[in-house]
Amino acid sequence: MPVQALEVPRSAANFGLNLLALAGGLGTILGLIYWGPALDALLGPLPWQMGSVVSNHLLVGLAGCLVVFFIIGGVELLGVRTYLNPATGLAGKNLRSPDFKRVAVRLLGLLLTFGIIAVVYWLFPEYHGSFYQPFWDFLQALAFPVGLLVIPYFVWTDMRLADPHDSYWHLGMVPVLLLSGRSLDEIDRPALKSHFMGWAVKAFFLPLMMNYLSGEVRALGNSLTGFMANPNGGGYQFLYDLSYTVDLLFCVVGYTITLRLFDSHIRSTEPTAFGWLIALLCYQPFYSVIGSMYLHYDDSLYWDNWLSSIPVLKNMWAGAIILLLFVYGLSTVAFGLRFSNLTYRGVITNGPYRFTKHPAYVSKNLSWWLISVPWTWPAGGHWHEALRNCCLLGLLNLIYYLRARTEENHLSLRDPDYVAYGLWMNEHGALAWLGKLLPFLRYKPPAVTAAAKSPAAARA
């Protein structure tokens, strides 16, 4: 029998600290939305063609992100000192004097990384429209602080890294070796592969999340106005938008802050093509095709129309949807600085993850059933249309189930603590009963020895 964990392993992030940061970030966003007109009247047009507080939704969203980062980053850097965690590869004191030649090579590797990503953005028409304008504005805002801090950071890590010949150094050495006519044998190709896969995740998801955050801040402002004008009728939409703002606030921070200094660096990426495929299908631009042409599971009848004649049940139904959406948002909050798809950046075992291994997927998929009520059909429709909608939503649920399985396999192979966590959840999770009823849902470790390596499992 597989080893059973007696204790849930320690989480890589502090959920209480993340909630404090959430309060600060959300408070900043809501405060700027509410007092935006007064600030605009006081300050006038913002400098550098930023418009006004009321109109610049990206600025409001980024202000919230900065508060989240400074709260979590400040505590983890100055209080917890996460850079001393073994996974960072950083020492608590200088190991050597800086080698400025090596630093220059590593900086060249960073510049080459940025250049390759820029070519990809230039090449594909997807990135040429106005949809990604908030992301380009974000990059302009980020250019100054990155330019100011990158050289000191690379010098500091050169003195502290156990092995300063990281993936940036290997990438920077490629043109150096080619121009000098030397062999590329000393280049660590697996390190470069991991480097580009990690940056591919950032390059794909960060533009999406930045644009979604800007749009969600706009929607939140509109729904807040509606809620204040009509407290009895505007609460649902306000809370709906608020829940997605919670999610996107930490998404943007997570994809941006991938640094060893905070132990939030990408340790590995999903190793299988299937894992990448099944994840990317859930996001634009791919889902615009999949969702409209193949998995279009909803029609003109939604939960609020369906329950319009039963106000009490309608209000309870709305409450259930909002509860699920906040579980979804808080599942992202649980990662702190470490959220991103397709990556391993530490095992999260607290917050909603103390109750189930995949709270975000479970809550999001359940909310889709409650919102779209696919088992119903509008006037003039037929029962077989409702059956088709249920089947299509079921197929979308299957995609998320497969995402969950690929993530489990990835994390299990990278960290024995995840094996211990999965085994613990089999017995103690809120859905453990469902796993006993449907054994295929239970976590299955890739090998017994993986769990045995975990301190939490060793005491079993």
mmCIF file of N, CA and C in Angstrom, residues 323-332 334-335 348-367 404 407 418 421 425 431:
data_model
loop_
_atom_site.group_PDB
_atom_site.id
_atom_site.type_symbol
_atom_site.label_atom_id
_atom_site.label_comp_id
_atom_site.label_asym_id
_atom_site.label_seq_id
_atom_site.Cartn_x
_atom_site.Cartn_y
_atom_site.Cartn_z
ATOM 1 N N LEU A 323 -20.487 32.616 -4.033
ATOM 2 C CA LEU A 323 -19.633 31.843 -3.130
ATOM 3 C C LEU A 323 -18.606 31.045 -3.926
ATOM 4 N N LEU A 324 -19.052 30.372 -4.974
ATOM 5 C CA LEU A 324 -18.129 29.587 -5.805
ATOM 6 C C LEU A 324 -17.084 30.474 -6.469
ATOM 7 N N LEU A 325 -17.505 31.638 -6.945
ATOM 8 C CA LEU A 325 -16.566 32.517 -7.615
ATOM 9 C C LEU A 325 -15.528 33.088 -6.645
ATOM 10 N N PHE A 326 -15.915 33.321 -5.404
ATOM 11 C CA PHE A 326 -14.933 33.800 -4.442
ATOM 12 C C PHE A 326 -13.995 32.678 -3.999
ATOM 13 N N VAL A 327 -14.485 31.455 -3.954
ATOM 14 C CA VAL A 327 -13.572 30.326 -3.727
ATOM 15 C C VAL A 327 -12.547 30.269 -4.856
ATOM 16 N N TYR A 328 -13.025 30.469 -6.081
ATOM 17 C CA TYR A 328 -12.130 30.498 -7.236
ATOM 18 C C TYR A 328 -11.093 31.611 -7.098
ATOM 19 N N GLY A 329 -11.530 32.811 -6.762
ATOM 20 C CA GLY A 329 -10.598 33.919 -6.604
ATOM 21 C C GLY A 329 -9.620 33.703 -5.467
ATOM 22 N N LEU A 330 -10.103 33.199 -4.330
ATOM 23 C CA LEU A 330 -9.228 32.972 -3.188
ATOM 24 C C LEU A 330 -8.245 31.837 -3.439
ATOM 25 N N SER A 331 -8.571 30.956 -4.375
ATOM 26 C CA SER A 331 -7.621 29.897 -4.745
ATOM 27 C C SER A 331 -6.392 30.491 -5.413
ATOM 28 N N THR A 332 -6.582 31.565 -6.162
ATOM 29 C CA THR A 332 -5.440 32.273 -6.743
ATOM 30 C C THR A 332 -4.702 33.057 -5.667
ATOM 31 N N ALA A 334 -4.265 32.269 -2.694
ATOM 32 C CA ALA A 334 -3.473 31.345 -1.874
ATOM 33 C C ALA A 334 -2.034 31.215 -2.361
ATOM 34 N N PHE A 335 -1.788 31.499 -3.647
ATOM 35 C CA PHE A 335 -0.439 31.380 -4.196
ATOM 36 C C PHE A 335 0.440 32.577 -3.843
ATOM 37 N N ILE A 348 1.304 24.530 -2.737
ATOM 38 C CA ILE A 348 0.340 25.306 -1.942
ATOM 39 C C ILE A 348 -0.613 24.336 -1.250
ATOM 40 N N THR A 349 -0.688 24.415 0.070
ATOM 41 C CA THR A 349 -1.510 23.466 0.825
ATOM 42 C C THR A 349 -2.465 24.149 1.798
ATOM 43 N N ASN A 350 -2.552 25.480 1.773
ATOM 44 C CA ASN A 350 -3.457 26.161 2.702
ATOM 45 C C ASN A 350 -4.517 26.944 1.941
ATOM 46 N N GLY A 351 -5.309 27.739 2.672
ATOM 47 C CA GLY A 351 -6.420 28.418 2.009
ATOM 48 C C GLY A 351 -7.402 27.384 1.487
ATOM 49 N N PRO A 352 -8.010 27.625 0.348
ATOM 50 C CA PRO A 352 -8.927 26.638 -0.238
ATOM 51 C C PRO A 352 -8.258 25.294 -0.543
ATOM 52 N N TYR A 353 -6.931 25.301 -0.705
ATOM 53 C CA TYR A 353 -6.218 24.053 -1.006
ATOM 54 C C TYR A 353 -6.105 23.141 0.204
ATOM 55 N N ARG A 354 -6.515 23.604 1.358
ATOM 56 C CA ARG A 354 -6.574 22.723 2.517
ATOM 57 C C ARG A 354 -7.778 21.788 2.443
ATOM 58 N N PHE A 355 -8.729 22.106 1.557
ATOM 59 C CA PHE A 355 -9.965 21.328 1.482
ATOM 60 C C PHE A 355 -10.035 20.443 0.238
ATOM 61 N N THR A 356 -9.399 20.846 -0.831
ATOM 62 C CA THR A 356 -9.380 20.030 -2.047
ATOM 63 C C THR A 356 -8.159 20.420 -2.871
ATOM 64 N N LYS A 357 -7.655 19.485 -3.671
ATOM 65 C CA LYS A 357 -6.432 19.745 -4.429
ATOM 66 C C LYS A 357 -6.646 20.758 -5.547
ATOM 67 N N HIS A 358 -7.875 20.880 -6.025
ATOM 68 C CA HIS A 358 -8.149 21.754 -7.172
ATOM 69 C C HIS A 358 -9.369 22.636 -6.917
ATOM 70 N N PRO A 359 -9.307 23.497 -5.889
ATOM 71 C CA PRO A 359 -10.484 24.313 -5.569
ATOM 72 C C PRO A 359 -10.867 25.275 -6.688
ATOM 73 N N ALA A 360 -9.883 25.791 -7.419
ATOM 74 C CA ALA A 360 -10.199 26.736 -8.500
ATOM 75 C C ALA A 360 -10.987 26.046 -9.601
ATOM 76 N N TYR A 361 -10.539 24.863 -10.003
ATOM 77 C CA TYR A 361 -11.224 24.150 -11.081
ATOM 78 C C TYR A 361 -12.603 23.674 -10.640
ATOM 79 N N VAL A 362 -12.700 23.158 -9.428
ATOM 80 C CA VAL A 362 -13.985 22.662 -8.934
ATOM 81 C C VAL A 362 -14.997 23.806 -8.851
ATOM 82 N N SER A 363 -14.607 24.914 -8.245
ATOM 83 C CA SER A 363 -15.545 26.024 -8.052
ATOM 84 C C SER A 363 -15.904 26.685 -9.383
ATOM 85 N N LYS A 364 -14.932 26.875 -10.265
ATOM 86 C CA LYS A 364 -15.218 27.509 -11.552
ATOM 87 C C LYS A 364 -16.174 26.659 -12.377
ATOM 88 N N ASN A 365 -15.923 25.359 -12.447
ATOM 89 C CA ASN A 365 -16.776 24.503 -13.259
ATOM 90 C C ASN A 365 -18.178 24.382 -12.680
ATOM 91 N N LEU A 366 -18.287 24.313 -11.358
ATOM 92 C CA LEU A 366 -19.621 24.289 -10.749
ATOM 93 C C LEU A 366 -20.369 25.594 -11.011
ATOM 94 N N SER A 367 -19.653 26.722 -10.979
ATOM 95 C CA SER A 367 -20.319 28.006 -11.223
ATOM 96 C C SER A 367 -20.871 28.067 -12.640
ATOM 97 N N ALA A 404 -6.127 19.074 -14.370
ATOM 98 C CA ALA A 404 -5.807 18.743 -12.982
ATOM 99 C C ALA A 404 -4.870 17.540 -12.921
ATOM 100 N N GLU A 407 -1.323 18.430 -14.035
ATOM 101 C CA GLU A 407 -0.661 19.219 -12.992
ATOM 102 C C GLU A 407 -0.212 18.326 -11.845
ATOM 103 N N TYR A 418 4.361 17.266 -2.599
ATOM 104 C CA TYR A 418 3.065 17.195 -3.272
ATOM 105 C C TYR A 418 2.495 15.783 -3.192
ATOM 106 N N TYR A 421 1.017 15.575 0.113
ATOM 107 C CA TYR A 421 -0.205 16.377 0.123
ATOM 108 C C TYR A 421 -1.358 15.630 -0.557
ATOM 109 N N MET A 425 -4.811 14.405 1.190
ATOM 110 C CA MET A 425 -6.122 14.830 0.724
ATOM 111 C C MET A 425 -7.025 13.646 0.411
ATOM 112 N N LEU A 431 -13.554 16.487 -0.244
ATOM 113 C CA LEU A 431 -14.144 15.626 -1.266
ATOM 114 C C LEU A 431 -13.595 14.203 -1.202
#
